[in-house]
Each structure stands twice: as structure tokens, then as C-alpha cells.
Amino acid sequence: MESSLIEFELKDVLQDPILLNSFEGFLTTKGEQKNLFFIEAMNQLRHEVDSSKEIEDTLYRIYTSFIKKGSLLQIDITTRQSVESRIQSSRWATLDQEEATDILRETEHEVMAILSRELDVFLSASRHDGSLRRLRVNNGPTNSLQKRVLIVGGGFTGFTVASILDPMPLFHVTLIDTKDSFEYTPQILSKIANPKQSSSLRFPHSSYVKNGKVIIGYAEDICQDAKCVKVNSEEIGFDYLVVAPGSSYAGQFKSTDHSSLYRATGLKKIADDILSAKNILIIGAGLVGCELAATIAQQEHHPKKKVLLVESQDKIIPRSSEKQRKKAMEYLAGLGVEVILNERITFISMDEADTYHGSSGRVYSSRDYTVLMATGVRVNSGFVRNSTNTPSLETCVDNYGLIRVRPTLQIAHWKYNHIFAGGDATNVIEEKTAYAATIAGVCIARNICRLEKGKEPIEQGHKGLLAPPLKTLHGIKSQGGIGKKPLSFLERKLSFLNPTWQILKFFNEQQFFDLVQKTSRKSSLIGRIPRTMQLPKQHTNALHSKLIDSLSDHMSSDTSSCGNSQINSIWSDEMDQDVLQ
């Protein structure tokens, strides 16, 4: 019985960001946080890989991070030799997800047993000092008259919708994300190239979802006539669903690492690899690859470092204009970056070193190059396409994995008007940027409010909602759109006057947090924010009646005068009791 209780509580900890953070801190004091990171990595292997290459890459990352002797996060296990033997024997095989997971299954069981024992100690200590109650998230018990808004994805769209709706009494927000925090991706390249001069990039979801609930996990299915989402094998009901799962890259420029500490560890390793490398190979010359190459090449602490940028197409930054591409090529050349076009790379793993074979015949070895991947963008819409819901939602996902939406950002389905989607995962014709995802979040939040008022939803670009940007707003034109010009204090304050100043790369994560959280309803910076929506009037009237009855009872039992502080106390008590019903 006790063992099952511990197992249940371990699952509870792994999906609760407050408990996870506290347990992680406890493990860190004992040097055992690496075991928690391993379990997080196993969850990624189960849920986030599709192709055999991604499966092998994730398995290899887990092995080199946790299993390999002398690795940065080496865990103390008895299965090391067995895992190494199985990985070696599978080197030339094509592994599927189940086979890759099976290689690490015994190791996972051993680590789970270690964590269960540590959790027992942690919970015992927390119960003893009374801190366990303070650790648990206040999920804001749902009142029967509140509307349940379920948000899948804690990126820019999810953060914006939650920030707007969570403070409103009418709504109860549940945010599902694979991470415990919001990550400010526009600054990720600066963090990798120069970590000492960059900010933390993250702030916890609990800092803006204060009245609702945050669940760490993976959305697995939409079911029951589109009234529930299955996450961590549990079905969660909703009145409105916001699908904002974003996209992911082959590299670590976008992360689903559960904990901020694990993410920071991964970023530090990349930064250390860049710092110690003599040569750097960047595969993929889109805007991300070009900016990464430029950022590394111009850092003062990377002197005489050869940066090689390889692209399989015949041009860099394919979505840009020919004029801008020419300027970008000149800018990169001026920084000493060597660009090779029409070079398709094939990865081959060897015992001595990993090698990357180019279609031109060139061979790039990991002994000579630190390799950074800036390719392989994947839309995280699989749980929508593969949902078991009837009627099917498969028609809402196109051949590229993008979710089809109307101009109002409701999904293009004949039956379901209560499901919205925004950000990288949609088929909206726009430049897929953090800024575009943010204004999509404003549109979704406002249209949910309009539906509750019995009004028709509004299309993007109308009645105070901003239109999706059709081109990048950032970058320096003379450099082909690469890099950014620092804004003065006055330009930041007056950024609403110039759309080119609105790009989120000009801000850090705290400034962006303040931008969304504190923006006025009529601000044109991210679009018009909806008015706060209260609970229905009949609910307010019921509370008023309770207040009068309580005052009458109080005054009949006590002839003394009832001051304002007493009235406020009674009102507060009635509110608390009503919420708990």
C-alpha cells in the first residue's frame, strides 16, 4: 500500500510545476537531480520523436548525457554495461520508438525506484515541518458557473491567452505544457553564444496562471465529442480548447525539457562546446541558422573561430527577397562565415567520431567540428491529427501537419466552434514569429469572450485585432535581415508608433512578461485586450443574498455595531464558502 502511495505521489510531483520545482531543489542538495532529468528525457523519447533519425538522436543524447561513463549527468545505475551493449548491437539497425525505449527500460525502473525512495524522504520532511501544504499549487476550485478554458501549449500563444483570461472571474484556465516554465525563445541564440551576458529566458507558468491550474505533461488525445483532452492518461473536460503546441527543431533552439534546471544544463553544454570548438558547422541556412552563425562569429570571446554554414538549397533564407539574401551573404562574408550551398548532409555515427557527409563529397567529423542543427522544423500537431474523437478532427490538419483555422482562429471544422488554434501549428499565412503567436493569443482570448457574450467572433486585422505579419519585422536591412538594432529607452516606450519596433527580439523575457501582463485594453502594441468578464449576475445576486442573511444573523446575535472591517470579513467568508461548494 505504501509503495503504491509513493508511486502515485511521484506521478503527482512530475506533473505539478510547484511540487516538481521543490522536489528538484531537494534532490539538488543531495546531488541527485540528474535522476529526475533522466525521467524527463525518457518522457521526451516516448512522446516527441517521429522519424527513426529523431529516435536515434534522442536515444544518443540520453546515453551521452546520463549513461556513458564520465558523462556530465552520469547516473549511478547497475545497467550501464547492458545498455552500452544493446546500443552497440543496434548501431546499424533502424529503431522504432518502442525498441529505443526498451533499451532503457530496466534503467528507467531502477531510477524510478531511486526517486521513489528520495520522494518518501522529501514528503516525510515536508509533512514534518508543515511545508507540504505551502508547496501545492492553488488550483482555484472551479465554480459551476465558470467556463473552463483548456490551453495546450505554454508558448507565446498559450501564455498570452492564459495571461488575459486567468484573472477574469468567469474563466477557469488549465494550462498543459511539457515544461514548467514559459521560455523566451527570441533570445535563445544570444544565450547559446554568450550565456554570461544573457538573461534566464524562463519564468514559471505559475507566475501568470494564478487562479487556474498548470499540468506538466503531453496532450495525447481529444475525445468525447471534443469535450475532453487526455493528458497523462487522465481526461480533462473543457468548454473552450486552445491548441497552441508550437513547433520544434532538430536542435535545441526550442526545448520541451520539463525543468528549467535541466534546460539550463543543456544550454550550458552547447555554450561550452561552442566556446571550446575550433571549427563550428551549422547545418541549415534559414534565418535561425544565419543569425546563429553571425552571433557566434561576432562574439569577442570566439576569436579566430571558423564558422561554416551549410544549406541544402541553392540560396540562404529562402523566404526572404533576392535583394535581402544578397545583403545577408555579404554581411556573413564580412564576418568571416563561409557559406556552402547545395550541400545536402547525411549523418553517419561511428565508433571513433560522428561524421557528416556532404553531397559534394566533403566529410565533416565531430572531432574537427562542433555541429549545430538549424533544420528540421516539426509542427507539434500529432495529437489533433491522431485523435480518436468522433466526428474526426483529421480533416483539420493539412498535409504539412498544420492545423486549418478560420480567420477568427477557430479550427476549420463543421461542428466545433469552441476549439481555437494559434501560433506555429496553424496554416495562417504569416511569418511564424513569437510576435505573430502573441497577437494570435490576443485574438483567441477576445473571441472566447465574444462567444460568451453571444457575439460573433472577429477576424484578425479587424476591430482592434492586429493582422498576422506577412514578413519579418526584425533585423537590420543592410545586413539582409540578420541581427537587431538596439532600441533606446524612448523607442521602447513609443514602440506602438513603429511596427518595426514591436518585434520581441528587442525585449528580454521579463520585459515581454510585463508587456502582456500590464498592457492597457486599448493598447495597439499587441491588439485590443478584451474587457474583464465577471460571473453571471444571478451568481452575484446569490452571493448578495447570502451576505444579507449573514449580516442579519450576525446583528441579531450581537447588538454591537457592525463595522466595515466586519462586513468585509463576512463578505470574504461567504465568497470563500461559495467557491468551495
PDB file of N, CA, C and O in Angstrom, residues 453-501:
ATOM      1  N   LYS A 453     -20.419  36.365 -24.760  1.00  0.00           N
ATOM      2  CA  LYS A 453     -21.381  37.470 -24.793  1.00  0.00           C
ATOM      3  C   LYS A 453     -22.464  37.258 -25.844  1.00  0.00           C
ATOM      4  O   LYS A 453     -23.357  38.094 -26.003  1.00  0.00           O
ATOM      5  N   GLY A 454     -22.370  36.153 -26.584  1.00  0.00           N
ATOM      6  CA  GLY A 454     -23.339  35.892 -27.640  1.00  0.00           C
ATOM      7  C   GLY A 454     -23.051  36.661 -28.913  1.00  0.00           C
ATOM      8  O   GLY A 454     -23.935  36.815 -29.766  1.00  0.00           O
ATOM      9  N   LYS A 455     -21.818  37.142 -29.069  1.00  0.00           N
ATOM     10  CA  LYS A 455     -21.437  37.909 -30.253  1.00  0.00           C
ATOM     11  C   LYS A 455     -20.645  37.040 -31.223  1.00  0.00           C
ATOM     12  O   LYS A 455     -20.072  36.022 -30.842  1.00  0.00           O
ATOM     13  N   GLU A 456     -20.597  37.482 -32.470  1.00  0.00           N
ATOM     14  CA  GLU A 456     -19.828  36.777 -33.482  1.00  0.00           C
ATOM     15  C   GLU A 456     -18.334  37.026 -33.256  1.00  0.00           C
ATOM     16  O   GLU A 456     -17.930  38.136 -32.891  1.00  0.00           O
ATOM     17  N   PRO A 457     -17.494  36.019 -33.475  1.00  0.00           N
ATOM     18  CA  PRO A 457     -16.049  36.224 -33.335  1.00  0.00           C
ATOM     19  C   PRO A 457     -15.512  37.149 -34.425  1.00  0.00           C
ATOM     20  O   PRO A 457     -16.130  37.307 -35.484  1.00  0.00           O
ATOM     21  N   ILE A 458     -14.371  37.759 -34.155  1.00  0.00           N
ATOM     22  CA  ILE A 458     -13.772  38.746 -35.063  1.00  0.00           C
ATOM     23  C   ILE A 458     -12.574  38.133 -35.773  1.00  0.00           C
ATOM     24  O   ILE A 458     -11.798  37.373 -35.187  1.00  0.00           O
ATOM     25  N   GLU A 459     -12.394  38.494 -37.027  1.00  0.00           N
ATOM     26  CA  GLU A 459     -11.230  38.043 -37.779  1.00  0.00           C
ATOM     27  C   GLU A 459     -10.005  38.864 -37.393  1.00  0.00           C
ATOM     28  O   GLU A 459     -10.121  40.030 -36.992  1.00  0.00           O
ATOM     29  N   GLN A 460      -8.837  38.258 -37.510  1.00  0.00           N
ATOM     30  CA  GLN A 460      -7.601  39.002 -37.286  1.00  0.00           C
ATOM     31  C   GLN A 460      -7.530  40.178 -38.259  1.00  0.00           C
ATOM     32  O   GLN A 460      -7.882  40.052 -39.429  1.00  0.00           O
ATOM     33  N   GLY A 461      -7.079  41.318 -37.750  1.00  0.00           N
ATOM     34  CA  GLY A 461      -6.966  42.503 -38.593  1.00  0.00           C
ATOM     35  C   GLY A 461      -8.191  43.391 -38.564  1.00  0.00           C
ATOM     36  O   GLY A 461      -8.249  44.392 -39.287  1.00  0.00           O
ATOM     37  N   HIS A 462      -9.197  43.059 -37.731  1.00  0.00           N
ATOM     38  CA  HIS A 462     -10.425  43.841 -37.667  1.00  0.00           C
ATOM     39  C   HIS A 462     -10.739  44.235 -36.220  1.00  0.00           C
ATOM     40  O   HIS A 462     -10.422  43.505 -35.282  1.00  0.00           O
ATOM     41  N   LYS A 463     -11.372  45.394 -36.067  1.00  0.00           N
ATOM     42  CA  LYS A 463     -11.897  45.877 -34.785  1.00  0.00           C
ATOM     43  C   LYS A 463     -10.875  45.791 -33.646  1.00  0.00           C
ATOM     44  O   LYS A 463     -11.159  45.281 -32.565  1.00  0.00           O
ATOM     45  N   GLY A 464      -9.702  46.288 -33.906  1.00  0.00           N
ATOM     46  CA  GLY A 464      -8.686  46.351 -32.863  1.00  0.00           C
ATOM     47  C   GLY A 464      -7.764  45.158 -32.789  1.00  0.00           C
ATOM     48  O   GLY A 464      -6.788  45.178 -32.033  1.00  0.00           O
ATOM     49  N   LEU A 465      -8.057  44.092 -33.543  1.00  0.00           N
ATOM     50  CA  LEU A 465      -7.148  42.945 -33.607  1.00  0.00           C
ATOM     51  C   LEU A 465      -6.142  43.170 -34.727  1.00  0.00           C
ATOM     52  O   LEU A 465      -6.509  43.636 -35.812  1.00  0.00           O
ATOM     53  N   LEU A 466      -4.890  42.848 -34.469  1.00  0.00           N
ATOM     54  CA  LEU A 466      -3.851  43.072 -35.466  1.00  0.00           C
ATOM     55  C   LEU A 466      -3.820  41.939 -36.479  1.00  0.00           C
ATOM     56  O   LEU A 466      -4.064  40.776 -36.143  1.00  0.00           O
ATOM     57  N   ALA A 467      -3.514  42.289 -37.710  1.00  0.00           N
ATOM     58  CA  ALA A 467      -3.411  41.292 -38.775  1.00  0.00           C
ATOM     59  C   ALA A 467      -2.121  40.500 -38.614  1.00  0.00           C
ATOM     60  O   ALA A 467      -1.119  41.025 -38.116  1.00  0.00           O
ATOM     61  N   PRO A 468      -2.114  39.238 -39.030  1.00  0.00           N
ATOM     62  CA  PRO A 468      -0.876  38.450 -38.941  1.00  0.00           C
ATOM     63  C   PRO A 468       0.212  39.052 -39.821  1.00  0.00           C
ATOM     64  O   PRO A 468      -0.061  39.426 -40.971  1.00  0.00           O
ATOM     65  N   PRO A 469       1.437  39.192 -39.316  1.00  0.00           N
ATOM     66  CA  PRO A 469       2.517  39.804 -40.108  1.00  0.00           C
ATOM     67  C   PRO A 469       2.932  38.899 -41.260  1.00  0.00           C
ATOM     68  O   PRO A 469       3.147  37.703 -41.077  1.00  0.00           O
ATOM     69  N   LEU A 470       3.045  39.476 -42.446  1.00  0.00           N
ATOM     70  CA  LEU A 470       3.392  38.698 -43.634  1.00  0.00           C
ATOM     71  C   LEU A 470       4.888  38.660 -43.889  1.00  0.00           C
ATOM     72  O   LEU A 470       5.355  37.955 -44.779  1.00  0.00           O
ATOM     73  N   LYS A 471       5.654  39.437 -43.136  1.00  0.00           N
ATOM     74  CA  LYS A 471       7.105  39.405 -43.273  1.00  0.00           C
ATOM     75  C   LYS A 471       7.725  39.689 -41.919  1.00  0.00           C
ATOM     76  O   LYS A 471       7.071  40.209 -41.014  1.00  0.00           O
ATOM     77  N   THR A 472       8.989  39.336 -41.784  1.00  0.00           N
ATOM     78  CA  THR A 472       9.660  39.546 -40.507  1.00  0.00           C
ATOM     79  C   THR A 472       9.747  41.034 -40.210  1.00  0.00           C
ATOM     80  O   THR A 472      10.016  41.845 -41.092  1.00  0.00           O
ATOM     81  N   LEU A 473       9.516  41.383 -38.957  1.00  0.00           N
ATOM     82  CA  LEU A 473       9.570  42.783 -38.550  1.00  0.00           C
ATOM     83  C   LEU A 473      10.926  43.157 -37.967  1.00  0.00           C
ATOM     84  O   LEU A 473      11.186  44.314 -37.711  1.00  0.00           O
ATOM     85  N   HIS A 474      11.753  42.143 -37.733  1.00  0.00           N
ATOM     86  CA  HIS A 474      13.016  42.433 -37.069  1.00  0.00           C
ATOM     87  C   HIS A 474      14.161  42.407 -38.069  1.00  0.00           C
ATOM     88  O   HIS A 474      13.978  42.183 -39.257  1.00  0.00           O
ATOM     89  N   GLY A 475      15.335  42.622 -37.564  1.00  0.00           N
ATOM     90  CA  GLY A 475      16.520  42.526 -38.405  1.00  0.00           C
ATOM     91  C   GLY A 475      16.942  43.870 -38.961  1.00  0.00           C
ATOM     92  O   GLY A 475      16.170  44.818 -39.046  1.00  0.00           O
ATOM     93  N   ILE A 476      18.190  43.930 -39.353  1.00  0.00           N
ATOM     94  CA  ILE A 476      18.757  45.146 -39.931  1.00  0.00           C
ATOM     95  C   ILE A 476      18.806  44.969 -41.442  1.00  0.00           C
ATOM     96  O   ILE A 476      19.422  44.030 -41.949  1.00  0.00           O
ATOM     97  N   LYS A 477      18.145  45.848 -42.169  1.00  0.00           N
ATOM     98  CA  LYS A 477      18.011  45.686 -43.617  1.00  0.00           C
ATOM     99  C   LYS A 477      19.357  45.625 -44.320  1.00  0.00           C
ATOM    100  O   LYS A 477      19.542  44.861 -45.261  1.00  0.00           O
ATOM    101  N   SER A 478      20.302  46.435 -43.862  1.00  0.00           N
ATOM    102  CA  SER A 478      21.613  46.459 -44.520  1.00  0.00           C
ATOM    103  C   SER A 478      22.362  45.146 -44.352  1.00  0.00           C
ATOM    104  O   SER A 478      23.331  44.881 -45.052  1.00  0.00           O
ATOM    105  N   GLN A 479      21.902  44.307 -43.399  1.00  0.00           N
ATOM    106  CA  GLN A 479      22.526  43.008 -43.154  1.00  0.00           C
ATOM    107  C   GLN A 479      21.630  41.872 -43.637  1.00  0.00           C
ATOM    108  O   GLN A 479      21.783  40.726 -43.212  1.00  0.00           O
ATOM    109  N   GLY A 480      20.681  42.195 -44.503  1.00  0.00           N
ATOM    110  CA  GLY A 480      19.806  41.172 -45.052  1.00  0.00           C
ATOM    111  C   GLY A 480      18.811  40.620 -44.056  1.00  0.00           C
ATOM    112  O   GLY A 480      18.332  39.498 -44.201  1.00  0.00           O
ATOM    113  N   GLY A 481      18.483  41.408 -43.030  1.00  0.00           N
ATOM    114  CA  GLY A 481      17.519  40.966 -42.027  1.00  0.00           C
ATOM    115  C   GLY A 481      18.137  40.237 -40.859  1.00  0.00           C
ATOM    116  O   GLY A 481      17.435  39.803 -39.946  1.00  0.00           O
ATOM    117  N   ILE A 482      19.459  40.096 -40.850  1.00  0.00           N
ATOM    118  CA  ILE A 482      20.148  39.406 -39.759  1.00  0.00           C
ATOM    119  C   ILE A 482      20.508  40.420 -38.679  1.00  0.00           C
ATOM    120  O   ILE A 482      20.913  41.541 -38.966  1.00  0.00           O
ATOM    121  N   GLY A 483      20.378  39.997 -37.423  1.00  0.00           N
ATOM    122  CA  GLY A 483      20.761  40.860 -36.313  1.00  0.00           C
ATOM    123  C   GLY A 483      19.649  41.806 -35.912  1.00  0.00           C
ATOM    124  O   GLY A 483      18.558  41.808 -36.482  1.00  0.00           O
ATOM    125  N   LYS A 484      19.920  42.631 -34.919  1.00  0.00           N
ATOM    126  CA  LYS A 484      18.922  43.578 -34.437  1.00  0.00           C
ATOM    127  C   LYS A 484      19.593  44.869 -34.012  1.00  0.00           C
ATOM    128  O   LYS A 484      20.733  44.884 -33.558  1.00  0.00           O
ATOM    129  N   LYS A 485      18.866  45.952 -34.173  1.00  0.00           N
ATOM    130  CA  LYS A 485      19.360  47.249 -33.743  1.00  0.00           C
ATOM    131  C   LYS A 485      18.854  47.522 -32.336  1.00  0.00           C
ATOM    132  O   LYS A 485      17.649  47.435 -32.084  1.00  0.00           O
ATOM    133  N   PRO A 486      19.741  47.853 -31.407  1.00  0.00           N
ATOM    134  CA  PRO A 486      19.283  48.138 -30.042  1.00  0.00           C
ATOM    135  C   PRO A 486      18.327  49.326 -30.023  1.00  0.00           C
ATOM    136  O   PRO A 486      18.515  50.304 -30.733  1.00  0.00           O
ATOM    137  N   LEU A 487      17.289  49.228 -29.213  1.00  0.00           N
ATOM    138  CA  LEU A 487      16.334  50.320 -29.080  1.00  0.00           C
ATOM    139  C   LEU A 487      16.701  51.201 -27.896  1.00  0.00           C
ATOM    140  O   LEU A 487      17.122  50.707 -26.850  1.00  0.00           O
ATOM    141  N   SER A 488      16.503  52.484 -28.069  1.00  0.00           N
ATOM    142  CA  SER A 488      16.696  53.398 -26.955  1.00  0.00           C
ATOM    143  C   SER A 488      15.514  53.273 -25.996  1.00  0.00           C
ATOM    144  O   SER A 488      14.486  52.671 -26.317  1.00  0.00           O
ATOM    145  N   PHE A 489      15.650  53.862 -24.822  1.00  0.00           N
ATOM    146  CA  PHE A 489      14.567  53.833 -23.835  1.00  0.00           C
ATOM    147  C   PHE A 489      13.301  54.450 -24.423  1.00  0.00           C
ATOM    148  O   PHE A 489      12.200  53.923 -24.269  1.00  0.00           O
ATOM    149  N   LEU A 490      13.452  55.568 -25.135  1.00  0.00           N
ATOM    150  CA  LEU A 490      12.296  56.254 -25.706  1.00  0.00           C
ATOM    151  C   LEU A 490      11.639  55.406 -26.786  1.00  0.00           C
ATOM    152  O   LEU A 490      10.409  55.336 -26.876  1.00  0.00           O
ATOM    153  N   GLU A 491      12.452  54.737 -27.602  1.00  0.00           N
ATOM    154  CA  GLU A 491      11.889  53.882 -28.650  1.00  0.00           C
ATOM    155  C   GLU A 491      11.098  52.725 -28.053  1.00  0.00           C
ATOM    156  O   GLU A 491      10.072  52.315 -28.591  1.00  0.00           O
ATOM    157  N   ARG A 492      11.584  52.178 -26.943  1.00  0.00           N
ATOM    158  CA  ARG A 492      10.835  51.105 -26.282  1.00  0.00           C
ATOM    159  C   ARG A 492       9.472  51.618 -25.822  1.00  0.00           C
ATOM    160  O   ARG A 492       8.449  50.969 -26.006  1.00  0.00           O
ATOM    161  N   LYS A 493       9.469  52.788 -25.198  1.00  0.00           N
ATOM    162  CA  LYS A 493       8.230  53.340 -24.668  1.00  0.00           C
ATOM    163  C   LYS A 493       7.248  53.694 -25.783  1.00  0.00           C
ATOM    164  O   LYS A 493       6.033  53.619 -25.604  1.00  0.00           O
ATOM    165  N   LEU A 494       7.775  54.101 -26.939  1.00  0.00           N
ATOM    166  CA  LEU A 494       6.918  54.526 -28.045  1.00  0.00           C
ATOM    167  C   LEU A 494       6.864  53.473 -29.149  1.00  0.00           C
ATOM    168  O   LEU A 494       6.592  53.789 -30.299  1.00  0.00           O
ATOM    169  N   SER A 495       7.105  52.213 -28.786  1.00  0.00           N
ATOM    170  CA  SER A 495       7.190  51.163 -29.803  1.00  0.00           C
ATOM    171  C   SER A 495       5.887  50.980 -30.569  1.00  0.00           C
ATOM    172  O   SER A 495       5.886  50.492 -31.695  1.00  0.00           O
ATOM    173  N   PHE A 496       4.757  51.381 -29.967  1.00  0.00           N
ATOM    174  CA  PHE A 496       3.479  51.236 -30.666  1.00  0.00           C
ATOM    175  C   PHE A 496       3.382  52.160 -31.878  1.00  0.00           C
ATOM    176  O   PHE A 496       2.517  51.989 -32.735  1.00  0.00           O
ATOM    177  N   LEU A 497       4.281  53.154 -31.979  1.00  0.00           N
ATOM    178  CA  LEU A 497       4.246  54.081 -33.106  1.00  0.00           C
ATOM    179  C   LEU A 497       4.904  53.502 -34.350  1.00  0.00           C
ATOM    180  O   LEU A 497       4.675  53.977 -35.456  1.00  0.00           O
ATOM    181  N   ASN A 498       5.733  52.502 -34.167  1.00  0.00           N
ATOM    182  CA  ASN A 498       6.500  51.955 -35.284  1.00  0.00           C
ATOM    183  C   ASN A 498       6.457  50.437 -35.229  1.00  0.00           C
ATOM    184  O   ASN A 498       7.024  49.839 -34.320  1.00  0.00           O
ATOM    185  N   PRO A 499       5.788  49.781 -36.175  1.00  0.00           N
ATOM    186  CA  PRO A 499       5.649  48.324 -36.108  1.00  0.00           C
ATOM    187  C   PRO A 499       6.979  47.590 -36.145  1.00  0.00           C
ATOM    188  O   PRO A 499       7.086  46.481 -35.645  1.00  0.00           O
ATOM    189  N   THR A 500       8.025  48.201 -36.726  1.00  0.00           N
ATOM    190  CA  THR A 500       9.315  47.513 -36.764  1.00  0.00           C
ATOM    191  C   THR A 500       9.964  47.470 -35.393  1.00  0.00           C
ATOM    192  O   THR A 500      10.916  46.740 -35.176  1.00  0.00           O
ATOM    193  N   TRP A 501       9.458  48.264 -34.445  1.00  0.00           N
ATOM    194  CA  TRP A 501       9.988  48.229 -33.082  1.00  0.00           C
ATOM    195  C   TRP A 501       9.257  47.199 -32.227  1.00  0.00           C
ATOM    196  O   TRP A 501       9.616  46.976 -31.081  1.00  0.00           O
TER     197      TRP A 501
END
